[in-house]
Amino acid sequence: MKKLLFIAMFLPMMVWSQEKVEGIILQISGDKEVPLPGANVFWLDTSIGTVTDFNGLFEIPYSEENNKLIISYVGYDNDTLTILAPRKIRHTLQSNGTLDEVLLTKRKLATSRSFLKAENVINVSSAELLKAACCNLSESFETNPSIDVNFADAITGTRRIRMLGLTSPYTLITTENIPAIRGAAQSFGLSFIPGTWVESIQITKGAGSVVNGFESIAGQINAEFVKPTTDAPLFVNAYGAVNGRFELNAHANTKVSDKWNTGVYLHGNTRTIKNDRNDDGFLDTPLAEQINVMNRWQYTDPENGFVSFINLNFLKDNKQVGQTAFNPDTDRGTLNAWGGEIDTQRYGISAKLGYVFPEIPYQSMGLQVAYSNHEQDSYYGLRDYNIKHNSLYANAIFNSIISDSRHKFKTGFGATYDKYEELVESTDYGRIENSVGAFFEYSYDDLSNFTMTAGVRVDNHNLLGTFITPRIHARYTPWDKAALRVSAGRGKRSANIFTENQSFFASSRQIVIDDEGGSIYGLDPEIAWNYGVSFLQGFNLFGRKGDVTFDFYRTDFTNQIVVDWGNPNEINFSNLNGKSFANSYQLEFNYNIIDNVDLRTAYKYYDVKTNFENGFMQKPLTPSHRIFANVSVETSNKNGAFWKFDTTYNWLGKQRYPATLSNPEPYRRDEFSPSIGTLNAQVTRVFGPAFEIYLGAENITDERQDNPIIDAENPFGSNFDTTFVYGPIFGSNYYMGLRYTLN
């Protein structure tokens, strides 16, 4: 095993040789330089070229035969640079005055798919996040058809996301490629990342990169934070809604020295109104307050090849749930009224250090480290649930090429340490997990119609043993504007059964674990293989651009922790005995109807089945059918002022309810829930680069789930259950807000 680790890490470093040109393309916005996404970079009189990413970055292979590099963008003067040797470039394009600069910024594609990458990646820019009241990361996917968003239960107000038909624990969620939402943060962690902090999101379908770890099964969601060097010196966003939720975000950035920039990011939200629109005696939305602070430092030294980010973060989040009459000061631990509190405190530090060898620009190395302390004290009725999670993460990466820039590789090693102090009622489930591993990932690009990324990692985990994780992604272009992708990979993870299923504490179900002598809760680790195929075709129709995509992904579980609700009086956790799979089909159509009017539609079909105690059947509360449509309209820009209109429709088909036949008649549910459709809309008035106001409505048609809580009149009785949620509870919600930017 030691020999295998040595080969994976160090052998490839001996065989690189050739070169590339890389750098950043900028534009002037106001009085500062900002990245220019979508700029064309290519060698004169060749077909070798690329396009800058969301951050304006590019890389292109170099050879002595090519020395004239063309940089172009619509509305800007083309520039030709003479390149006599491989090096890093920092270049600013100048507007030629034929197009308005602000208009160009606003017409960037808010969501896009790459035609060139081997992985199936959906890029979501900050412009897409502004299409809805994106107050935190869990709410930022309402306008994206690749991620499903629904409520987890009837009392906590928690948004639950699904990818490829599987809940969020099967998706690796990272911030700047450092694992962030895991362990104790699984249930509420997405609500701990304010939307205004996010610069862009990358959604990768299928098994992710081996560089980021072994836990990814359905895919990866990575959020990139705004950067002190490109974010505004001052930004303020205020928000208020009729459901009693009020939020304030403020960013302040400053230049400390030639190489250091820093920013302070503040977020606060509160909800003090007791809403009970369905008159069941329970809060439709929890009472809540949160304070969230991040101090971000950026160090840039391009001459010597260094760049680094350091983040310091503190969060305090408190929620009160339950009956409207519940008073935590007098009713906790009594039968006076049913209620609960979920108090979370979290602090952490993360750092990324990157170094590009000045004399060998195609070669770089990086180090990622992160520490977090997450402590949640909570109770649901008469049940206590407390968890403290100390986590340490480190990852070292080396990048270079083999022979020439068509052959690239990444190699390195990583380590994790997780200490859990977990108390469920009176039972202690504390444990320590640690792992160390090495990885190697090879990428091939023929600079024409084929790219491939193949990786493998070897890890040793104190509870999961020693295991290998292989993954591969490939892209082929059979004809113009087409991309055919295939992928396959393996993932392995330890399930945190209580924190990932906290909604069950708000019920009278007894917790049953089929202890089979496994290393975690008496259960075995979850292991799955994911296979996928995707086809993307761009087209021009009536002079307008569009694209159509078809995806199919299958996840096969070798072992899964089965959460079985078949008995209305129990929630049972056990190792998989039989089959479990998730098939995901998605057809997506995007089209620019007329100038400044974009249409996005999608249909998804899920076939998610598992062997439960009562047989092989569809997973509960997972809709088989989903329809999505979004229309975005933007008026002409007049002296920096314009309107934006966004409308999103989501339709969910029926969902299987867990069995309730053994309940008394009043507390039974049908076999399937009704289908449901929701319509959201937002209008934004941009007055100029500095100020805008937005108004919006969620669930305009006021769709509501009837009787979301079983036996709400007797919350301490044996039939009480808040987990049968398939749609909105509160009904229509209207909001308004403003954004102010000081450049």
XYZ file of C-alpha atoms in Angstrom:
743
model
C 0.000 0.000 0.000
C 2.848 2.427 0.816
C 4.359 1.716 -2.598
C 1.001 2.476 -4.267
C 0.743 5.793 -2.446
C 4.298 6.710 -3.466
C 3.640 5.954 -7.130
C 0.338 7.879 -7.169
C 1.915 10.978 -5.668
C 5.405 11.318 -7.031
C 6.050 9.373 -10.241
C 4.175 11.808 -12.539
C 6.238 14.742 -11.269
C 9.295 13.361 -13.078
C 7.893 13.431 -16.617
C 6.496 16.879 -17.467
C 8.162 19.108 -20.017
C 6.186 21.555 -22.152
C 4.423 24.887 -21.881
C 1.295 27.010 -21.918
C 0.230 30.640 -21.757
C -2.243 31.537 -19.033
C -3.569 34.653 -17.391
C -6.524 36.924 -16.759
C -8.464 39.245 -19.083
C -9.945 42.371 -17.491
C -12.307 45.212 -18.380
C -12.758 48.683 -16.916
C -15.922 49.078 -14.837
C -16.251 52.467 -13.200
C -12.728 53.289 -12.113
C -11.495 49.768 -11.443
C -10.452 46.672 -13.340
C -12.759 43.649 -13.083
C -12.599 40.203 -14.757
C -14.143 39.833 -18.231
C -15.873 36.441 -18.641
C -16.517 35.049 -22.112
C -13.613 36.776 -23.909
C -12.149 34.859 -26.868
C -8.440 34.005 -26.711
C -6.873 32.253 -29.724
C -3.716 31.975 -31.804
C -3.744 33.876 -35.107
C -4.507 31.735 -38.182
C -5.159 28.578 -36.105
C -8.155 26.771 -34.625
C -6.521 26.679 -31.183
C -8.438 28.875 -28.788
C -10.350 29.135 -25.533
C -12.807 31.367 -23.658
C -12.234 33.087 -20.312
C -14.222 31.727 -17.373
C -16.434 33.622 -14.877
C -13.282 34.988 -13.217
C -11.696 36.108 -16.510
C -9.092 33.336 -16.358
C -7.788 31.336 -19.316
C -5.011 28.995 -20.370
C -3.938 27.994 -23.878
C -1.138 25.702 -25.119
C 2.027 27.378 -26.431
C 4.289 26.340 -29.270
C 7.036 28.220 -31.113
C 4.984 28.152 -34.360
C 2.370 30.445 -32.753
C 3.393 33.869 -31.471
C 0.390 36.144 -32.175
C -2.306 35.849 -29.514
C -5.677 37.454 -30.346
C -8.000 38.628 -27.555
C -11.507 39.705 -28.562
C -14.916 40.508 -27.085
C -17.998 42.079 -28.664
C -17.976 45.823 -28.072
C -14.244 45.915 -27.269
C -11.188 46.575 -29.416
C -9.406 43.396 -30.486
C -5.861 43.172 -29.171
C -2.963 41.210 -30.635
C -0.148 40.265 -28.280
C 3.245 38.987 -29.369
C 4.172 35.971 -27.274
C 7.716 34.694 -27.662
C 7.772 32.371 -24.643
C 5.272 30.772 -22.275
C 4.291 33.197 -19.517
C 1.455 34.620 -17.452
C -0.607 37.467 -18.935
C -2.660 40.187 -17.282
C -4.404 42.196 -19.992
C -7.180 44.794 -20.017
C -9.450 45.186 -23.044
C -10.677 48.675 -23.907
C -14.264 49.361 -24.948
C -14.612 50.650 -28.516
C -17.726 52.628 -27.555
C -20.106 50.732 -29.836
C -21.900 49.036 -26.934
C -22.812 50.280 -23.491
C -20.514 48.755 -20.876
C -23.197 48.192 -18.244
C -25.433 46.489 -20.802
C -22.648 44.026 -21.606
C -22.311 43.125 -17.961
C -26.029 42.526 -17.552
C -26.315 40.344 -20.653
C -23.774 37.812 -19.530
C -25.327 34.373 -19.391
C -26.529 33.938 -15.816
C -26.427 30.155 -16.175
C -24.331 28.244 -18.682
C -22.950 24.822 -19.535
C -19.483 24.288 -20.886
C -19.119 22.668 -24.321
C -15.440 21.930 -23.635
C -15.040 20.407 -20.166
C -15.022 16.679 -19.588
C -17.237 17.074 -16.520
C -20.928 17.972 -16.788
C -20.761 21.357 -15.048
C -23.492 23.992 -14.775
C -22.084 27.442 -14.001
C -24.339 29.781 -12.037
C -23.216 33.400 -11.806
C -24.191 36.072 -9.272
C -26.639 37.432 -11.884
C -28.668 34.224 -11.563
C -28.685 34.481 -7.767
C -30.340 37.911 -8.047
C -33.355 36.465 -9.894
C -35.001 35.529 -6.600
C -34.836 36.563 -2.974
C -31.651 34.574 -2.532
C -31.205 35.054 1.171
C -28.989 32.003 1.710
C -27.496 29.142 -0.266
C -30.419 26.774 0.413
C -32.709 29.221 -1.426
C -30.360 29.945 -4.318
C -31.496 26.972 -6.439
C -35.140 27.980 -6.907
C -34.395 29.081 -10.499
C -32.157 26.117 -11.374
C -33.681 22.924 -12.808
C -30.737 20.693 -11.830
C -31.394 21.017 -8.081
C -34.715 20.261 -6.364
C -35.745 22.339 -3.345
C -38.449 21.394 -0.847
C -39.223 21.725 2.854
C -37.927 18.981 5.148
C -40.780 19.081 7.681
C -43.681 21.153 8.947
C -41.964 23.005 11.792
C -38.286 23.926 11.198
C -38.700 25.760 7.875
C -35.578 23.978 6.632
C -35.070 23.807 2.865
C -33.926 20.411 1.654
C -32.197 19.989 -1.682
C -31.957 16.935 -3.924
C -29.622 16.147 -6.788
C -30.209 13.219 -9.150
C -33.098 12.193 -6.885
C -30.888 11.906 -3.774
C -30.855 14.161 -0.716
C -28.012 16.580 0.010
C -25.779 14.238 2.099
C -24.981 12.371 -1.135
C -23.737 15.586 -2.748
C -20.368 17.045 -1.788
C -21.033 20.696 -0.934
C -17.929 22.880 -0.836
C -16.983 26.517 -0.541
C -14.035 27.296 -2.807
C -13.490 23.532 -3.125
C -13.128 23.004 0.636
C -15.801 20.642 2.068
C -18.210 22.834 4.038
C -21.666 21.289 4.540
C -20.975 17.954 6.188
C -21.218 16.264 9.554
C -23.200 18.293 12.096
C -23.963 20.983 9.486
C -25.924 18.695 7.148
C -29.445 19.760 8.176
C -29.095 23.532 8.448
C -25.663 24.318 6.963
C -26.935 25.604 3.608
C -28.838 28.343 5.465
C -25.567 29.452 7.072
C -24.108 30.784 3.774
C -25.677 34.153 2.822
C -26.469 34.550 -0.856
C -24.724 37.932 -1.164
C -21.423 36.316 -0.183
C -21.560 34.021 -3.212
C -19.923 35.124 -6.467
C -20.715 31.981 -8.473
C -21.781 28.354 -8.079
C -20.553 25.333 -10.010
C -22.849 22.292 -10.080
C -21.152 19.074 -11.198
C -23.410 16.132 -11.979
C -22.153 12.630 -11.326
C -19.172 11.577 -9.245
C -16.943 14.592 -8.680
C -13.179 14.942 -8.773
C -10.997 12.696 -6.635
C -9.062 15.825 -5.664
C -11.902 16.922 -3.373
C -12.324 13.660 -1.469
C -14.102 10.308 -1.558
C -17.547 11.295 -0.207
C -19.179 12.629 -3.389
C -21.784 10.253 -4.857
C -24.438 12.255 -6.747
C -22.184 15.203 -7.574
C -20.655 18.376 -6.205
C -21.928 21.895 -5.522
C -19.145 24.439 -5.120
C -19.753 28.050 -4.070
C -17.123 30.680 -4.811
C -17.187 33.692 -2.491
C -16.874 37.284 -3.648
C -13.300 38.542 -3.533
C -12.068 41.680 -1.750
C -10.189 42.798 -4.876
C -13.248 42.693 -7.158
C -16.152 43.226 -4.747
C -17.375 46.808 -4.233
C -15.821 48.898 -1.436
C -19.308 49.031 0.111
C -22.377 46.940 -0.614
C -25.680 46.879 1.281
C -28.671 44.617 0.728
C -31.846 44.958 2.826
C -34.821 42.597 2.631
C -38.236 42.315 4.259
C -41.173 39.924 3.770
C -44.772 39.724 4.942
C -43.976 36.479 6.787
C -41.994 38.598 9.253
C -38.531 37.842 7.935
C -36.089 40.747 7.755
C -32.485 40.602 6.604
C -29.533 42.932 6.262
C -26.285 42.226 4.426
C -23.306 44.560 4.321
C -19.900 44.175 2.664
C -16.952 46.494 3.267
C -13.705 45.979 1.326
C -10.459 47.894 1.428
C -6.929 47.712 0.083
C -4.423 47.326 2.918
C -1.240 47.331 0.827
C -0.056 46.583 -2.690
C -0.504 42.867 -2.054
C -3.133 42.644 0.706
C -6.876 43.301 0.455
C -9.473 42.556 3.084
C -13.240 42.512 3.385
C -15.734 42.270 6.240
C -19.066 40.611 5.395
C -22.001 40.918 7.787
C -25.330 39.129 7.653
C -28.231 39.323 10.064
C -31.794 38.024 9.872
C -34.743 37.828 12.205
C -38.315 36.545 12.200
C -40.461 37.543 15.176
C -44.022 37.196 13.834
C -45.980 34.089 14.844
C -47.594 32.790 11.649
C -50.328 30.136 11.786
C -52.377 30.512 8.609
C -53.811 26.988 8.707
C -54.987 27.348 12.322
C -53.472 24.076 13.514
C -51.895 25.745 16.541
C -48.320 25.354 15.184
C -45.993 27.977 13.756
C -45.958 27.832 9.946
C -42.473 29.350 10.041
C -40.123 29.243 13.034
C -39.170 32.274 15.070
C -35.522 32.881 14.263
C -32.523 35.142 14.464
C -29.054 34.804 13.008
C -25.851 36.807 13.034
C -23.117 35.771 10.616
C -19.736 37.455 10.158
C -16.837 36.698 7.821
C -13.502 38.474 7.584
C -11.811 37.613 4.277
C -8.190 38.372 3.381
C -6.687 38.145 -0.100
C -2.963 38.199 -0.851
C -1.824 38.627 -4.453
C 1.779 38.667 -5.655
C 1.692 37.836 -9.393
C 5.348 38.675 -9.931
C 6.438 35.948 -7.537
C 3.532 33.626 -8.290
C 1.675 33.724 -4.954
C -2.032 34.115 -4.255
C -3.874 33.234 -1.062
C -7.222 33.621 0.724
C -7.878 33.475 4.452
C -11.418 33.385 5.865
C -12.440 33.865 9.496
C -16.086 33.133 10.245
C -18.454 33.272 13.225
C -22.147 32.364 13.263
C -24.890 32.250 15.868
C -28.282 30.927 14.798
C -31.327 30.437 17.045
C -34.721 29.002 16.122
C -37.917 28.444 18.104
C -40.422 25.924 16.728
C -43.655 24.311 17.767
C -47.026 25.507 19.004
C -47.826 29.211 18.970
C -48.599 29.049 22.684
C -45.190 27.569 23.556
C -43.021 29.664 25.884
C -39.534 28.167 26.268
C -39.018 29.852 29.638
C -41.974 28.088 31.244
C -42.961 25.174 28.978
C -39.701 23.378 28.174
C -39.799 19.814 29.506
C -43.486 20.012 30.394
C -46.753 18.922 28.782
C -48.122 22.501 28.831
C -47.361 23.061 25.142
C -45.202 21.368 22.513
C -42.176 23.299 21.287
C -38.474 23.292 20.718
C -35.361 25.379 20.249
C -32.421 24.840 17.917
C -29.430 26.931 18.980
C -26.299 26.715 16.849
C -22.940 28.377 17.274
C -20.190 27.905 14.735
C -16.774 29.401 14.158
C -14.004 28.486 11.795
C -10.977 29.452 9.767
C -9.977 28.370 6.282
C -7.006 29.220 4.095
C -5.936 28.596 0.516
C -2.383 29.168 -0.659
C -1.463 28.944 -4.331
C 1.923 29.183 -5.968
C 2.722 29.286 -9.689
C 6.359 28.657 -10.575
C 7.442 31.942 -12.257
C 9.797 30.219 -14.684
C 7.450 27.275 -15.307
C 3.977 28.835 -15.623
C 2.232 25.542 -16.383
C 3.300 24.193 -12.995
C 1.682 25.131 -9.691
C 0.973 23.884 -6.223
C -1.637 24.663 -3.629
C -2.539 24.043 -0.022
C -6.048 24.080 1.485
C -6.629 23.947 5.233
C -9.779 24.460 7.288
C -10.886 24.138 10.899
C -14.426 24.486 12.227
C -16.187 24.110 15.555
C -19.920 23.460 15.258
C -22.099 23.187 18.358
C -25.861 22.626 18.301
C -28.009 22.440 21.427
C -31.599 21.558 20.626
C -34.749 19.887 21.827
C -37.950 18.852 20.082
C -40.792 18.516 22.559
C -39.463 16.147 25.241
C -36.524 14.957 23.103
C -33.047 16.434 23.507
C -30.537 16.381 20.670
C -27.090 17.914 21.146
C -24.083 17.615 18.868
C -20.624 19.161 18.886
C -18.412 18.641 15.858
C -14.744 19.637 15.633
C -13.413 19.248 12.113
C -9.944 19.645 10.588
C -9.258 19.375 6.848
C -6.039 19.653 4.834
C -5.346 19.081 1.138
C -2.114 19.600 -0.805
C -2.226 19.690 -4.621
C 0.475 19.741 -7.298
C -0.395 20.582 -10.947
C 1.764 20.115 -14.003
C 1.854 18.560 -17.471
C 3.189 15.413 -19.053
C 5.046 15.893 -22.335
C 2.895 18.870 -23.423
C -0.124 20.865 -22.311
C -2.569 18.342 -23.794
C -1.615 16.043 -20.922
C -2.144 17.537 -17.469
C -2.215 16.009 -14.037
C -2.997 16.813 -10.437
C -1.587 14.847 -7.562
C -1.327 15.255 -3.838
C -2.610 14.073 -0.505
C -5.266 15.017 2.013
C -6.265 14.368 5.597
C -9.403 14.832 7.698
C -10.148 14.715 11.420
C -13.689 14.746 12.836
C -14.585 14.527 16.501
C -18.280 14.129 17.297
C -19.826 14.549 20.723
C -23.423 13.505 20.062
C -26.133 13.011 22.656
C -29.546 11.667 21.612
C -31.836 11.957 24.617
C -29.699 10.074 27.167
C -27.581 7.997 24.759
C -24.029 9.034 23.865
C -23.019 8.413 20.235
C -19.650 10.185 20.359
C -16.877 9.045 18.046
C -13.706 10.148 16.255
C -13.156 9.738 12.524
C -9.896 10.420 10.726
C -8.511 9.632 7.314
C -5.422 10.168 5.208
C -5.196 9.586 1.464
C -3.426 10.324 -1.799
C -4.801 11.022 -5.247
C -3.742 11.279 -8.883
C -5.894 12.791 -11.640
C -4.930 12.851 -15.328
C -6.563 15.108 -17.923
C -6.243 14.821 -21.687
C -7.373 17.411 -24.242
C -6.742 16.891 -27.950
C -7.562 20.623 -28.474
C -10.318 19.584 -30.842
C -13.185 17.208 -30.063
C -12.137 15.007 -27.137
C -11.322 15.632 -23.475
C -11.024 13.212 -20.580
C -10.356 13.359 -16.855
C -9.547 10.142 -14.995
C -8.584 9.941 -11.359
C -8.006 7.553 -8.514
C -7.417 8.030 -4.816
C -6.395 5.695 -2.010
C -7.579 6.450 1.522
C -7.100 4.908 4.926
C -9.928 5.669 7.379
C -9.875 4.578 11.003
C -13.493 3.317 10.817
C -14.029 2.656 7.098
C -10.720 0.889 6.423
C -8.459 1.236 3.365
C -10.209 1.650 0.023
C -9.765 2.918 -3.542
C -11.971 5.523 -5.226
C -11.834 5.622 -9.056
C -13.640 8.229 -11.190
C -13.671 9.154 -14.884
C -15.304 11.845 -17.040
C -15.052 12.171 -20.832
C -16.423 14.566 -23.471
C -16.648 14.025 -27.224
C -17.828 16.503 -29.877
C -19.356 14.490 -32.743
C -20.348 17.623 -34.705
C -20.599 21.393 -34.363
C -22.052 22.805 -31.116
C -22.456 19.370 -29.570
C -21.009 17.707 -26.485
C -21.514 14.054 -25.552
C -20.350 13.219 -22.034
C -20.033 10.022 -20.034
C -18.933 9.541 -16.440
C -18.547 6.850 -13.816
C -17.270 6.799 -10.283
C -17.449 5.378 -6.801
C -18.196 7.151 -3.532
C -18.067 6.127 0.111
C -19.286 7.936 3.214
C -20.207 7.495 6.851
C -23.831 8.475 7.412
C -24.637 10.814 10.317
C -28.084 9.313 10.763
C -29.405 11.681 13.428
C -28.263 15.069 12.197
C -29.224 14.170 8.609
C -32.728 13.155 9.744
C -33.439 15.654 12.505
C -36.992 16.193 11.317
C -37.932 12.805 12.820
C -37.292 14.140 16.317
C -40.459 16.229 15.826
C -42.643 13.141 15.880
C -43.672 10.418 18.301
C -41.823 7.737 16.351
C -39.486 5.541 18.357
C -35.910 5.414 17.044
C -34.781 1.887 16.167
C -31.272 1.038 14.925
C -30.636 -2.458 13.593
C -27.175 -2.761 15.127
C -25.223 -5.189 12.957
C -21.827 -4.526 14.520
C -20.839 -1.792 12.079
C -18.284 0.851 12.969
C -20.694 3.835 13.134
C -23.981 3.544 15.067
C -23.573 -0.197 14.598
C -24.034 0.289 10.835
C -21.757 -0.030 7.807
C -20.555 2.811 5.567
C -22.588 3.808 2.522
C -21.039 2.832 -0.821
C -22.395 3.634 -4.276
C -21.446 3.723 -7.943
C -22.704 6.532 -10.151
C -22.907 6.277 -13.967
C -24.017 9.025 -16.292
C -24.414 10.143 -19.885
C -25.247 13.646 -21.078
C -25.751 15.201 -24.505
C -25.690 18.960 -25.099
C -26.593 20.483 -28.472
C -26.441 24.187 -29.220
C -28.407 25.632 -32.138
C -29.529 28.781 -33.943
C -33.262 29.041 -34.653
C -34.709 32.092 -36.420
C -31.438 33.871 -35.738
C -31.639 33.178 -31.993
C -29.328 31.012 -29.897
C -30.482 28.100 -27.805
C -29.468 24.692 -26.542
C -31.048 21.413 -25.561
C -29.631 18.934 -23.046
C -30.499 15.374 -22.126
C -29.035 13.771 -18.998
C -29.340 10.278 -17.595
C -27.656 9.263 -14.340
C -27.943 6.072 -12.331
C -26.746 5.587 -8.764
C -26.393 1.980 -7.573
C -25.863 1.426 -3.857
C -23.656 -1.405 -2.699
C -24.728 -0.458 0.801
C -27.024 2.279 2.033
C -28.367 3.262 5.423
C -32.065 2.644 4.812
C -34.359 5.089 6.618
C -37.598 3.128 6.894
C -40.872 4.820 7.901
C -43.007 1.787 7.108
C -44.165 1.480 10.720
C -45.993 4.723 11.740
C -44.701 4.306 15.291
C -41.025 3.827 14.377
C -38.185 5.298 12.403
C -35.854 2.435 11.584
C -32.213 2.694 10.481
C -30.606 -0.378 8.945
C -28.058 -1.563 6.412
C -29.411 -2.201 2.936
C -30.741 -5.725 2.450
C -31.357 -6.018 -1.270
C -31.339 -3.361 -3.973
C -31.352 0.421 -3.898
C -30.924 2.718 -6.885
C -31.781 6.167 -8.193
C -32.391 6.809 -11.900
C -32.530 10.447 -12.979
C -33.637 11.629 -16.445
C -33.615 15.316 -17.386
C -34.514 17.070 -20.623
C -33.695 20.798 -20.662
C -34.406 23.409 -23.347
C -33.030 26.971 -23.290
C -33.786 29.624 -25.897
C -33.319 33.359 -26.434
C -36.823 34.193 -27.733
C -36.155 37.825 -28.654
C -33.673 40.441 -27.536
C -33.392 40.390 -23.739
C -35.998 37.628 -23.320
C -34.706 34.180 -22.275
C -36.676 30.971 -21.753
C -35.485 27.945 -19.773
C -37.581 24.807 -19.432
C -36.936 21.321 -18.107
C -38.673 18.027 -17.441
C -37.273 15.531 -14.935
C -38.222 11.966 -14.169
C -36.964 10.154 -11.062
C -37.098 6.426 -10.419
C -35.764 6.060 -6.856
C -36.416 2.694 -5.235
C -35.125 0.831 -2.195
C -35.685 -2.450 -0.440
C -37.641 -1.588 2.709
C -38.940 -4.006 5.315
C -42.322 -4.039 3.542
C -40.854 -4.594 0.077
C -39.065 -2.983 -2.861
C -40.761 0.369 -3.455
C -40.403 4.039 -4.329
C -38.640 6.228 -1.799
C -41.164 8.266 0.237
C -41.806 11.932 -0.580
C -39.745 11.854 -3.770
C -41.747 13.047 -6.798
C -41.289 10.988 -9.951
C -42.118 13.923 -12.235
C -41.046 17.560 -12.178
C -41.612 20.384 -14.672
C -39.622 23.615 -14.526
C -39.949 26.848 -16.520
C -38.263 30.220 -16.160
C -38.682 33.390 -18.218
C -36.307 36.329 -17.812
C -36.965 39.725 -19.391
C -34.723 42.754 -19.378
C -35.582 46.157 -20.868
C -33.226 48.351 -22.831
C -30.527 50.118 -20.893
C -31.039 53.876 -20.791
C -28.205 55.725 -19.089
C -27.630 52.800 -16.741
C -31.304 52.372 -15.790
C -33.479 49.415 -16.805
C -36.054 46.857 -15.565
C -35.659 43.118 -14.966
C -38.551 40.645 -14.747
C -38.186 37.005 -13.716
C -40.868 34.335 -13.410
C -40.338 30.719 -12.331
C -42.851 27.862 -12.332
C -42.250 24.530 -10.593
C -44.622 21.590 -10.823
C -44.146 18.453 -8.729
C -46.002 15.218 -9.409
C -47.512 13.022 -6.735
C -45.251 11.629 -4.025
C -45.584 8.366 -2.118
C -46.557 8.737 1.508
C -45.214 6.287 4.103
C -47.819 3.747 5.210
C -50.375 4.972 7.772
C -52.995 2.203 7.537
C -52.321 1.088 11.110
C -53.145 4.582 12.411
C -56.668 5.365 13.641
C -58.865 6.589 10.774
C -58.493 10.379 11.414
C -54.692 10.094 11.276
C -54.308 8.188 8.037
C -53.013 9.597 4.770
C -53.639 8.553 1.189
C -51.062 6.417 -0.565
C -49.874 9.405 -2.618
C -49.834 13.149 -2.101
C -51.525 15.446 -4.640
C -49.418 17.081 -7.361
C -48.599 20.726 -6.765
C -47.395 23.735 -8.764
C -45.887 26.970 -7.484
C -45.288 30.262 -9.289
C -42.667 32.794 -8.192
C -41.972 36.212 -9.722
C -39.674 39.152 -9.143
C -39.325 42.596 -10.688
C -36.190 44.696 -10.254
C -35.700 48.356 -11.063
C -32.057 49.218 -11.645
C -31.589 52.963 -11.289
C -27.889 52.827 -12.113
C -24.661 51.110 -11.112
C -25.185 52.089 -7.472
C -28.819 51.447 -6.606
C -31.683 49.054 -7.333
C -34.984 47.996 -5.744
C -36.694 44.630 -6.109
C -40.210 43.355 -5.374
C -41.195 39.720 -5.454
C -43.755 37.067 -4.664
C -43.273 33.413 -3.769
C -46.111 30.953 -4.398
C -48.331 33.571 -6.057
C -51.227 31.135 -6.458
C -51.238 30.524 -2.681
C -50.836 26.743 -2.894
C -50.890 25.151 0.559
C -50.693 21.659 1.955
C -53.743 20.728 3.981
C -53.131 19.266 7.446
C -49.328 18.963 7.194
C -49.119 17.741 10.817
C -50.733 14.465 11.824
C -52.659 14.760 15.115
C -51.625 18.378 15.723
C -54.204 18.562 18.536
C -52.308 15.945 20.576
C -48.559 16.564 20.041
C -47.548 14.339 22.972
C -49.657 11.436 21.701
C -48.502 8.364 19.799
C -49.756 9.543 16.362
C -48.065 12.976 16.245
C -45.907 13.426 13.114
C -44.646 16.552 11.309
C -42.702 14.855 8.486
C -45.459 14.317 5.885
C -44.624 17.469 3.927
C -44.848 17.664 0.135
C -45.521 21.372 -0.500
C -45.763 24.886 0.961
C -47.397 25.440 4.338
C -47.354 29.219 4.703
C -48.877 30.021 1.297
C -48.098 33.208 -0.625
C -45.210 35.339 0.576
C -44.447 38.837 -0.699
C -41.188 40.676 -0.201
C -39.189 43.728 -1.185
C -35.611 44.823 -0.874
C -32.905 47.174 -2.040
C -29.285 46.912 -3.068
C -26.764 49.737 -2.830
C -23.245 49.557 -4.244
C -20.541 52.154 -3.684
C -17.827 51.732 -6.306
